[in-house]
mmCIF file of C-alpha atoms in Angstrom:
data_model
loop_
_atom_site.group_PDB
_atom_site.id
_atom_site.type_symbol
_atom_site.label_atom_id
_atom_site.label_comp_id
_atom_site.label_asym_id
_atom_site.label_seq_id
_atom_site.Cartn_x
_atom_site.Cartn_y
_atom_site.Cartn_z
ATOM 1 C CA MET A 1168 0.000 0.000 0.000
ATOM 2 C CA THR A 1169 2.079 2.872 -1.281
ATOM 3 C CA PRO A 1170 0.933 6.514 -1.608
ATOM 4 C CA ILE A 1171 0.438 5.932 -5.354
ATOM 5 C CA ASN A 1172 -2.363 3.425 -4.650
ATOM 6 C CA ILE A 1173 -3.844 5.684 -1.983
ATOM 7 C CA SER A 1174 -3.899 8.640 -4.372
ATOM 8 C CA LEU A 1175 -5.836 6.583 -6.942
ATOM 9 C CA LEU A 1176 -8.332 5.604 -4.241
ATOM 10 C CA VAL A 1177 -8.783 9.260 -3.256
ATOM 11 C CA PHE A 1178 -9.298 10.195 -6.918
ATOM 12 C CA MET A 1179 -11.973 7.531 -7.367
ATOM 13 C CA ILE A 1180 -13.758 8.661 -4.176
ATOM 14 C CA GLY A 1181 -13.917 12.183 -5.621
ATOM 15 C CA LEU A 1182 -15.164 10.845 -8.958
ATOM 16 C CA TYR A 1183 -17.936 8.918 -7.185
ATOM 17 C CA GLY A 1184 -18.946 12.096 -5.375
ATOM 18 C CA VAL A 1185 -19.091 14.084 -8.609
ATOM 19 C CA MET A 1186 -21.119 11.413 -10.393
ATOM 20 C CA SER A 1187 -23.651 10.356 -7.787
ATOM 21 C CA LYS A 1188 -24.466 13.370 -5.607
ATOM 22 C CA ASN A 1189 -27.366 15.623 -6.513
ATOM 23 C CA ASN A 1190 -26.379 18.721 -4.593
ATOM 24 C CA LEU A 1191 -24.148 21.119 -6.518
ATOM 25 C CA ILE A 1192 -21.969 21.994 -3.541
ATOM 26 C CA LYS A 1193 -21.289 18.291 -2.944
ATOM 27 C CA LYS A 1194 -20.192 18.020 -6.561
ATOM 28 C CA ILE A 1195 -17.693 20.838 -5.975
ATOM 29 C CA MET A 1196 -16.457 18.976 -2.888
ATOM 30 C CA GLY A 1197 -15.888 15.960 -5.129
ATOM 31 C CA LEU A 1198 -13.869 18.074 -7.564
ATOM 32 C CA THR A 1199 -11.688 19.286 -4.701
ATOM 33 C CA ILE A 1200 -11.102 15.717 -3.512
ATOM 34 C CA MET A 1201 -10.099 14.718 -7.065
ATOM 35 C CA ASN A 1202 -7.635 17.599 -7.107
ATOM 36 C CA GLY A 1203 -6.125 16.349 -3.870
ATOM 37 C CA GLY A 1204 -5.736 12.870 -5.312
ATOM 38 C CA ILE A 1205 -3.950 14.195 -8.406
ATOM 39 C CA VAL A 1206 -1.562 16.261 -6.293
ATOM 40 C CA LEU A 1207 -0.739 13.291 -4.078
ATOM 41 C CA PHE A 1208 -0.155 11.116 -7.168
ATOM 42 C CA PHE A 1209 2.318 13.492 -8.789
ATOM 43 C CA ILE A 1210 4.208 14.220 -5.581
ATOM 44 C CA SER A 1211 4.567 10.524 -4.811
ATOM 45 C CA ILE A 1212 5.747 9.754 -8.360
ATOM 46 C CA GLY A 1213 8.663 12.140 -7.948
ATOM 47 C CA TYR A 1214 9.747 10.749 -4.591
ATOM 48 C CA ARG A 1215 13.126 9.094 -4.233
ATOM 49 C CA GLU A 1216 14.056 6.941 -1.312
ATOM 50 C CA ALA A 1217 15.567 8.951 1.590
ATOM 51 C CA GLY A 1218 15.400 12.091 -0.519
ATOM 52 C CA LEU A 1219 15.392 15.585 0.913
ATOM 53 C CA ALA A 1220 13.452 18.628 -0.237
ATOM 54 C CA PRO A 1221 14.828 20.112 -3.506
ATOM 55 C CA ILE A 1222 16.645 23.006 -1.858
ATOM 56 C CA LEU A 1223 20.388 23.241 -2.285
ATOM 57 C CA GLU A 1224 22.237 24.048 0.913
ATOM 58 C CA LYS A 1225 25.898 24.334 1.782
ATOM 59 C CA GLY A 1226 26.566 20.606 1.840
ATOM 60 C CA THR A 1227 24.764 19.981 -1.424
ATOM 61 C CA ILE A 1228 26.311 22.770 -3.479
ATOM 62 C CA ASP A 1229 29.972 21.675 -3.410
ATOM 63 C CA GLY A 1230 29.810 17.908 -3.443
ATOM 64 C CA THR A 1231 26.404 16.328 -3.845
ATOM 65 C CA THR A 1232 26.308 13.964 -0.907
ATOM 66 C CA THR A 1233 22.592 13.923 -0.218
ATOM 67 C CA ILE A 1234 19.829 12.634 -2.466
ATOM 68 C CA VAL A 1235 17.369 15.282 -3.632
ATOM 69 C CA VAL A 1236 13.771 14.615 -4.660
ATOM 70 C CA ASP A 1237 12.694 15.272 -8.277
ATOM 71 C CA PRO A 1238 11.669 18.962 -8.328
ATOM 72 C CA LEU A 1239 9.674 18.957 -11.579
ATOM 73 C CA PRO A 1240 6.379 17.377 -10.329
ATOM 74 C CA GLN A 1241 6.350 19.727 -7.365
ATOM 75 C CA ALA A 1242 6.584 22.771 -9.628
ATOM 76 C CA LEU A 1243 3.778 21.380 -11.805
ATOM 77 C CA MET A 1244 1.586 20.739 -8.772
ATOM 78 C CA LEU A 1245 2.053 24.309 -7.597
ATOM 79 C CA THR A 1246 0.275 25.292 -10.808
ATOM 80 C CA ALA A 1247 -2.416 22.662 -10.306
ATOM 81 C CA ILE A 1248 -3.220 23.832 -6.764
ATOM 82 C CA VAL A 1249 -3.693 27.436 -7.864
ATOM 83 C CA ILE A 1250 -5.881 26.414 -10.808
ATOM 84 C CA GLY A 1251 -7.962 24.252 -8.449
ATOM 85 C CA ILE A 1252 -8.486 27.153 -6.066
ATOM 86 C CA SER A 1253 -9.626 29.468 -8.849
ATOM 87 C CA VAL A 1254 -11.979 26.824 -10.279
ATOM 88 C CA THR A 1255 -13.518 26.293 -6.820
ATOM 89 C CA ALA A 1256 -14.008 30.024 -6.228
ATOM 90 C CA LEU A 1257 -15.631 30.599 -9.623
ATOM 91 C CA ALA A 1258 -17.900 27.564 -9.233
ATOM 92 C CA LEU A 1259 -19.042 28.684 -5.775
ATOM 93 C CA ALA A 1260 -19.854 32.154 -7.081
ATOM 94 C CA LEU A 1261 -21.909 30.636 -9.913
ATOM 95 C CA ILE A 1262 -23.701 28.399 -7.394
ATOM 96 C CA VAL A 1263 -24.636 31.439 -5.293
ATOM 97 C CA LYS A 1264 -26.149 33.065 -8.389
ATOM 98 C CA ILE A 1265 -28.013 29.868 -9.321
ATOM 99 C CA TYR A 1266 -29.502 29.586 -5.841
ATOM 100 C CA SER A 1267 -30.650 33.179 -5.771
ATOM 101 C CA LYS A 1268 -32.448 32.723 -9.087
ATOM 102 C CA TYR A 1269 -33.974 29.218 -8.825
ATOM 103 C CA LYS A 1270 -34.115 28.732 -5.003
ATOM 104 C CA THR A 1271 -32.775 25.201 -5.311
ATOM 105 C CA LEU A 1272 -29.453 23.420 -5.665
ATOM 106 C CA ASP A 1273 -30.796 20.013 -6.692
ATOM 107 C CA ILE A 1274 -29.587 19.164 -10.173
ATOM 108 C CA GLN A 1275 -32.714 17.151 -11.028
ATOM 109 C CA GLN A 1276 -35.033 20.088 -10.342
ATOM 110 C CA LEU A 1277 -32.632 22.472 -12.069
ATOM 111 C CA SER A 1278 -32.695 20.417 -15.248
ATOM 112 C CA LYS A 1279 -36.526 20.448 -15.212
ATOM 113 C CA GLU A 1280 -36.717 24.255 -15.081
ATOM 114 C CA ARG A 1281 -35.704 25.975 -18.232
ATOM 115 C CA MET B 1318 -21.276 40.674 14.097
ATOM 116 C CA GLY B 1319 -19.743 41.045 17.547
ATOM 117 C CA SER B 1320 -17.099 38.590 18.608
ATOM 118 C CA SER B 1321 -15.667 38.533 22.106
ATOM 119 C CA LYS B 1322 -12.943 40.860 23.336
ATOM 120 C CA ILE B 1323 -10.364 38.045 23.541
ATOM 121 C CA ILE B 1324 -10.712 37.179 19.863
ATOM 122 C CA LYS B 1325 -10.583 40.832 18.802
ATOM 123 C CA THR B 1326 -7.454 41.571 20.849
ATOM 124 C CA ILE B 1327 -5.570 38.456 19.777
ATOM 125 C CA ALA B 1328 -6.413 38.960 16.124
ATOM 126 C CA GLN B 1329 -5.271 42.563 16.292
ATOM 127 C CA LYS B 1330 -1.983 41.666 18.021
ATOM 128 C CA LEU B 1331 -1.351 38.732 15.674
ATOM 129 C CA PHE B 1332 -1.957 40.703 12.477
ATOM 130 C CA PRO B 1333 1.526 42.313 12.073
ATOM 131 C CA PHE B 1334 3.286 39.018 12.678
ATOM 132 C CA ILE B 1335 1.246 37.257 10.014
ATOM 133 C CA VAL B 1336 1.998 40.080 7.572
ATOM 134 C CA LEU B 1337 5.710 39.866 8.443
ATOM 135 C CA PHE B 1338 5.684 36.099 7.872
ATOM 136 C CA GLY B 1339 3.975 36.601 4.525
ATOM 137 C CA PHE B 1340 6.569 39.115 3.381
ATOM 138 C CA TYR B 1341 9.341 36.774 4.566
ATOM 139 C CA LEU B 1342 7.901 33.935 2.492
ATOM 140 C CA ILE B 1343 7.641 36.203 -0.565
ATOM 141 C CA SER B 1344 11.087 37.770 -0.352
ATOM 142 C CA HIS B 1345 12.948 34.525 0.430
ATOM 143 C CA GLY B 1346 11.041 32.516 -2.164
ATOM 144 C CA HIS B 1347 14.110 31.686 -4.232
ATOM 145 C CA LEU B 1348 16.264 30.653 -1.273
ATOM 146 C CA SER B 1349 14.066 28.648 1.083
ATOM 147 C CA PRO B 1350 10.619 27.023 1.067
ATOM 148 C CA GLY B 1351 8.009 29.538 0.048
ATOM 149 C CA GLY B 1352 7.353 31.741 -2.928
ATOM 150 C CA GLY B 1353 4.936 34.216 -4.349
ATOM 151 C CA PHE B 1354 1.791 32.108 -4.229
ATOM 152 C CA GLN B 1355 2.291 30.812 -0.695
ATOM 153 C CA GLY B 1356 3.247 34.190 0.761
ATOM 154 C CA GLY B 1357 0.393 35.873 -1.063
ATOM 155 C CA VAL B 1358 -2.113 33.450 0.410
ATOM 156 C CA VAL B 1359 -0.674 34.112 3.897
ATOM 157 C CA LEU B 1360 -1.067 37.870 3.372
ATOM 158 C CA GLY B 1361 -4.647 37.372 2.204
ATOM 159 C CA THR B 1362 -5.334 35.234 5.273
ATOM 160 C CA ALA B 1363 -4.243 38.114 7.513
ATOM 161 C CA ILE B 1364 -6.885 40.389 5.981
ATOM 162 C CA ILE B 1365 -9.502 37.617 6.227
ATOM 163 C CA LEU B 1366 -8.663 37.098 9.923
ATOM 164 C CA LEU B 1367 -9.086 40.789 10.613
ATOM 165 C CA ALA B 1368 -12.389 40.882 8.733
ATOM 166 C CA LEU B 1369 -13.764 37.828 10.534
ATOM 167 C CA SER B 1370 -12.816 38.926 14.038
ATOM 168 C CA HIS B 1371 -13.811 42.576 13.635
ATOM 169 C CA SER B 1372 -16.677 43.634 11.435
ATOM 170 C CA ILE B 1373 -16.417 43.653 7.665
ATOM 171 C CA GLU B 1374 -17.204 47.375 7.366
ATOM 172 C CA GLN B 1375 -14.465 48.306 9.806
ATOM 173 C CA THR B 1376 -11.927 46.269 7.888
ATOM 174 C CA GLU B 1377 -13.028 47.693 4.586
ATOM 175 C CA LYS B 1378 -12.218 51.199 5.804
ATOM 176 C CA LYS B 1379 -8.589 50.136 6.140
ATOM 177 C CA PHE B 1380 -8.299 47.834 3.127
ATOM 178 C CA ARG B 1381 -10.681 49.188 0.522
ATOM 179 C CA SER B 1382 -11.749 46.734 -2.123
ATOM 180 C CA ARG B 1383 -11.242 49.347 -4.861
ATOM 181 C CA TRP B 1384 -7.561 49.619 -3.923
ATOM 182 C CA LEU B 1385 -7.214 45.859 -3.682
ATOM 183 C CA ASN B 1386 -8.690 45.526 -7.178
ATOM 184 C CA MET B 1387 -6.166 48.067 -8.426
ATOM 185 C CA LEU B 1388 -3.280 46.258 -6.693
ATOM 186 C CA GLU B 1389 -4.249 43.016 -8.386
ATOM 187 C CA LYS B 1390 -4.190 44.571 -11.843
ATOM 188 C CA LEU B 1391 -0.928 46.321 -10.959
ATOM 189 C CA GLY B 1392 0.669 42.990 -10.046
ATOM 190 C CA ILE B 1393 -0.250 41.265 -13.288
ATOM 191 C CA LEU B 1394 0.750 44.311 -15.370
ATOM 192 C CA THR B 1395 4.112 44.389 -13.578
ATOM 193 C CA LEU B 1396 4.658 40.747 -14.473
ATOM 194 C CA ILE B 1397 3.904 41.333 -18.166
ATOM 195 C CA PHE B 1398 5.972 44.540 -18.205
ATOM 196 C CA LEU B 1399 8.991 42.700 -16.762
ATOM 197 C CA GLY B 1400 8.530 40.143 -19.507
ATOM 198 C CA PHE B 1401 8.563 42.747 -22.263
ATOM 199 C CA LEU B 1402 11.501 44.591 -20.679
ATOM 200 C CA GLY B 1403 13.593 41.571 -21.576
ATOM 201 C CA ILE B 1404 12.655 41.998 -25.247
ATOM 202 C CA LEU B 1405 13.555 45.703 -25.154
ATOM 203 C CA LEU B 1406 16.979 44.930 -23.706
ATOM 204 C CA GLY B 1407 17.774 42.338 -26.349
ATOM 205 C CA TYR B 1408 16.849 39.079 -24.617
ATOM 206 C CA SER B 1409 13.813 36.879 -25.122
ATOM 207 C CA PHE B 1410 10.417 37.239 -23.428
ATOM 208 C CA LEU B 1411 10.479 36.712 -19.628
ATOM 209 C CA SER B 1412 14.195 35.916 -19.622
ATOM 210 C CA ASN B 1413 16.597 37.044 -16.959
ATOM 211 C CA PHE B 1414 18.600 40.201 -17.680
ATOM 212 C CA LEU B 1415 19.930 40.987 -14.214
ATOM 213 C CA PRO B 1416 23.221 39.573 -12.872
ATOM 214 C CA LEU B 1417 22.822 36.280 -11.039
ATOM 215 C CA GLY B 1418 24.793 37.192 -7.925
ATOM 216 C CA LYS B 1419 26.179 34.905 -5.259
ATOM 217 C CA PRO B 1420 23.979 31.894 -4.459
ATOM 218 C CA GLY B 1421 22.386 32.091 -1.044
ATOM 219 C CA GLN B 1422 22.088 35.855 -0.870
ATOM 220 C CA ILE B 1423 18.807 37.678 -1.289
ATOM 221 C CA ALA B 1424 20.026 39.590 -4.359
ATOM 222 C CA SER B 1425 20.738 36.375 -6.265
ATOM 223 C CA GLY B 1426 18.535 34.906 -8.922
ATOM 224 C CA GLY B 1427 18.147 38.059 -10.999
ATOM 225 C CA LEU B 1428 14.506 38.776 -11.846
ATOM 226 C CA MET B 1429 13.147 36.080 -9.552
ATOM 227 C CA LEU B 1430 12.708 38.394 -6.556
ATOM 228 C CA LEU B 1431 10.724 40.916 -8.617
ATOM 229 C CA PHE B 1432 8.549 38.139 -10.074
ATOM 230 C CA ASN B 1433 7.875 36.816 -6.579
ATOM 231 C CA ILE B 1434 6.913 40.252 -5.250
ATOM 232 C CA ALA B 1435 4.540 40.909 -8.164
ATOM 233 C CA ILE B 1436 2.918 37.475 -7.854
ATOM 234 C CA GLY B 1437 2.630 37.802 -4.072
ATOM 235 C CA ILE B 1438 0.887 41.182 -4.205
ATOM 236 C CA LYS B 1439 -1.418 39.907 -6.934
ATOM 237 C CA VAL B 1440 -2.405 36.732 -5.072
ATOM 238 C CA ALA B 1441 -2.943 38.557 -1.755
ATOM 239 C CA ALA B 1442 -5.222 41.107 -3.402
ATOM 240 C CA GLY B 1443 -7.039 38.388 -5.347
ATOM 241 C CA VAL B 1444 -7.755 36.220 -2.286
ATOM 242 C CA SER B 1445 -9.092 39.147 -0.273
ATOM 243 C CA VAL B 1446 -11.199 40.383 -3.206
ATOM 244 C CA ILE B 1447 -12.766 36.917 -3.545
ATOM 245 C CA PHE B 1448 -13.469 36.918 0.203
ATOM 246 C CA TYR B 1449 -15.084 40.357 0.117
ATOM 247 C CA ALA B 1450 -17.234 39.439 -2.879
ATOM 248 C CA LEU B 1451 -18.446 36.178 -1.333
ATOM 249 C CA VAL B 1452 -19.163 37.695 2.091
ATOM 250 C CA ARG B 1453 -20.862 40.937 1.093
ATOM 251 C CA TYR B 1454 -23.371 39.335 -1.295
ATOM 252 C CA ARG B 1455 -26.878 39.940 0.032
ATOM 253 C CA GLY B 1456 -29.072 38.051 -2.378
ATOM 254 C CA GLU B 1457 -30.043 40.664 -4.926
ATOM 255 C CA ILE B 1458 -30.189 39.384 -8.455
ATOM 256 C CA MET C 53 -31.664 10.159 -9.165
ATOM 257 C CA SER C 54 -33.200 6.814 -8.441
ATOM 258 C CA LYS C 55 -31.821 4.302 -6.009
ATOM 259 C CA GLU C 56 -30.933 1.781 -8.727
ATOM 260 C CA MET C 57 -28.861 4.262 -10.693
ATOM 261 C CA LYS C 58 -26.985 5.226 -7.562
ATOM 262 C CA LYS C 59 -26.289 1.580 -6.825
ATOM 263 C CA ALA C 60 -25.100 1.029 -10.402
ATOM 264 C CA PHE C 61 -22.775 4.013 -10.122
ATOM 265 C CA PHE C 62 -21.384 2.629 -6.903
ATOM 266 C CA ILE C 63 -20.715 -0.776 -8.470
ATOM 267 C CA ILE C 64 -19.029 0.788 -11.518
ATOM 268 C CA ILE C 65 -16.840 2.926 -9.311
ATOM 269 C CA ILE C 66 -15.853 -0.066 -7.188
ATOM 270 C CA LEU C 67 -14.971 -2.045 -10.339
ATOM 271 C CA VAL C 68 -12.868 0.741 -11.865
ATOM 272 C CA MET C 69 -11.208 1.288 -8.512
ATOM 273 C CA ALA C 70 -10.268 -2.374 -8.293
ATOM 274 C CA ILE C 71 -8.871 -2.382 -11.866
ATOM 275 C CA LEU C 72 -6.834 0.755 -11.208
ATOM 276 C CA PHE C 73 -5.585 -0.684 -7.949
ATOM 277 C CA ILE C 74 -4.441 -3.898 -9.611
ATOM 278 C CA LEU C 75 -2.736 -1.935 -12.399
ATOM 279 C CA SER C 76 -1.003 0.419 -10.004
ATOM 280 C CA VAL C 77 0.457 -2.238 -7.734
ATOM 281 C CA ASP C 78 3.414 -2.640 -10.098
ATOM 282 C CA ILE C 79 4.458 1.018 -10.000
ATOM 283 C CA GLU C 80 7.592 1.247 -7.959
ATOM 284 C CA TYR C 81 7.453 3.791 -5.163
ATOM 285 C CA GLY C 82 10.568 5.642 -4.071
ATOM 286 C CA ASN C 83 12.690 4.528 -7.000
ATOM 287 C CA PRO C 84 11.736 6.321 -10.238
ATOM 288 C CA LYS C 85 13.234 4.806 -13.388
ATOM 289 C CA ASN C 86 13.905 7.800 -15.607
ATOM 290 C CA LEU C 87 15.932 10.415 -13.779
ATOM 291 C CA ASP C 88 17.603 12.300 -16.642
ATOM 292 C CA VAL C 89 15.441 15.433 -16.382
ATOM 293 C CA ALA C 90 15.608 15.519 -12.586
ATOM 294 C CA ASN C 91 19.377 15.114 -12.610
ATOM 295 C CA TYR C 92 19.723 17.906 -15.155
ATOM 296 C CA TYR C 93 17.687 20.266 -12.988
ATOM 297 C CA ILE C 94 19.559 19.289 -9.834
ATOM 298 C CA ASP C 95 22.990 19.674 -11.428
ATOM 299 C CA GLN C 96 22.471 22.738 -13.617
ATOM 300 C CA GLY C 97 19.615 24.584 -11.910
ATOM 301 C CA LEU C 98 21.766 26.690 -9.628
ATOM 302 C CA HIS C 99 24.220 27.482 -12.440
ATOM 303 C CA ASP C 100 21.503 28.447 -14.906
ATOM 304 C CA THR C 101 19.133 30.513 -12.762
ATOM 305 C CA GLY C 102 21.005 31.353 -9.569
ATOM 306 C CA ALA C 103 18.277 30.202 -7.173
ATOM 307 C CA THR C 104 18.942 27.629 -4.472
ATOM 308 C CA ASN C 105 15.278 26.634 -4.271
ATOM 309 C CA LEU C 106 14.988 24.317 -7.262
ATOM 310 C CA VAL C 107 11.196 24.484 -7.418
ATOM 311 C CA ALA C 108 11.422 28.273 -7.730
ATOM 312 C CA ALA C 109 14.166 27.804 -10.312
ATOM 313 C CA ILE C 110 11.770 25.717 -12.386
ATOM 314 C CA TYR C 111 8.577 27.712 -12.093
ATOM 315 C CA LEU C 112 10.182 31.158 -12.321
ATOM 316 C CA GLY C 113 13.217 30.389 -14.442
ATOM 317 C CA TYR C 114 12.757 27.553 -16.906
ATOM 318 C CA ARG C 115 8.959 27.673 -17.093
ATOM 319 C CA ALA C 116 8.087 31.310 -16.538
ATOM 320 C CA TYR C 117 5.462 31.209 -19.302
ATOM 321 C CA ASP C 118 3.580 28.633 -17.229
ATOM 322 C CA THR C 119 3.538 30.922 -14.210
ATOM 323 C CA LEU C 120 2.458 33.927 -16.279
ATOM 324 C CA ILE C 121 -0.514 32.095 -17.809
ATOM 325 C CA GLU C 122 -1.413 30.630 -14.407
ATOM 326 C CA THR C 123 -1.489 34.114 -12.927
ATOM 327 C CA ILE C 124 -3.732 35.240 -15.790
ATOM 328 C CA VAL C 125 -6.070 32.309 -15.037
ATOM 329 C CA LEU C 126 -6.293 33.359 -11.392
ATOM 330 C CA PHE C 127 -6.982 36.937 -12.495
ATOM 331 C CA VAL C 128 -9.787 35.829 -14.809
ATOM 332 C CA ALA C 129 -11.305 33.744 -11.990
ATOM 333 C CA VAL C 130 -11.266 36.721 -9.609
ATOM 334 C CA THR C 131 -12.848 38.892 -12.308
ATOM 335 C CA GLY C 132 -15.563 36.286 -12.816
ATOM 336 C CA VAL C 133 -16.331 36.094 -9.097
ATOM 337 C CA VAL C 134 -16.565 39.879 -8.798
ATOM 338 C CA PHE C 135 -18.752 40.034 -11.911
ATOM 339 C CA CYS C 136 -21.113 37.327 -10.641
ATOM 340 C CA LEU C 137 -21.524 38.756 -7.151
ATOM 341 C CA ARG C 138 -21.531 42.492 -7.735
ATOM 342 C CA GLY C 139 -24.222 44.434 -5.890
ATOM 343 C CA LYS C 140 -27.099 46.323 -7.403
ATOM 344 C CA ARG C 141 -26.068 49.752 -8.542
#
């Protein structure tokens, strides 16, 4: 049971939430959980055994004695976290507008009203 | 909207330290853990803490949302302007034209410090603008 | 949504989860195979960009376009939130 397996489980839990819940806010919660699973997956792919954080210090600059973790997935996930935050904020604002117009958040009733 | 005196006092005393920590994260982003996005979110959290412990109107007298909007646009325009400054000086877009300096000092890394400051100001203003917009909405269509 | 559809969704999710789990057992954790790119960044990152934080060296030095477009995305999201929730004038 490595973090790679756990991240796939977390992703599938979020996907189940997006697919099966009727409330719009619960769907957004599912999207956030999927984002967390993706971040955990990429970070755990770049991990090396007994690796330190990718920050060069005095010992590492002259002769590389310590193992350093792959820095590329971490930089990509920094982007993914910010995009996830902006998607969540925009979706919540749209949900507030939808509720103030239709007085419901249920997706079945919303698809009946046109 | 009245919280107790303990919460108000502690939030007020804690505010400068949170702001200091945010500026530390922004300005040391190329040397230690941190960076523009993280420090910007910490700065935005300071404003949100002040607005939640005191009233929103009182906080908005100090940090007006019009100025925060302007700061956000200023941050992104600074980022694009720094990118085009490289073209004017004969390099490519967004490339580094300052000397690299000694590694480990705060003046190293060339343009990275300016990028981090612009991104940090932009993210702090953006987070607090989102908070203001979501809190002040009163249900008019 | 009816109860049967919800149950069918649950079964499909459990099946896909099991398939993904079986496929992902073989992925080695803590010992990535292809380390050429990572070794290049670790060796040359300080010399190329002058930053000791290698993550900052990547997202502000090598891939600054990425950061610029990401910032624009955040700006557009903030603009959308303010547009959706503006008060009545």
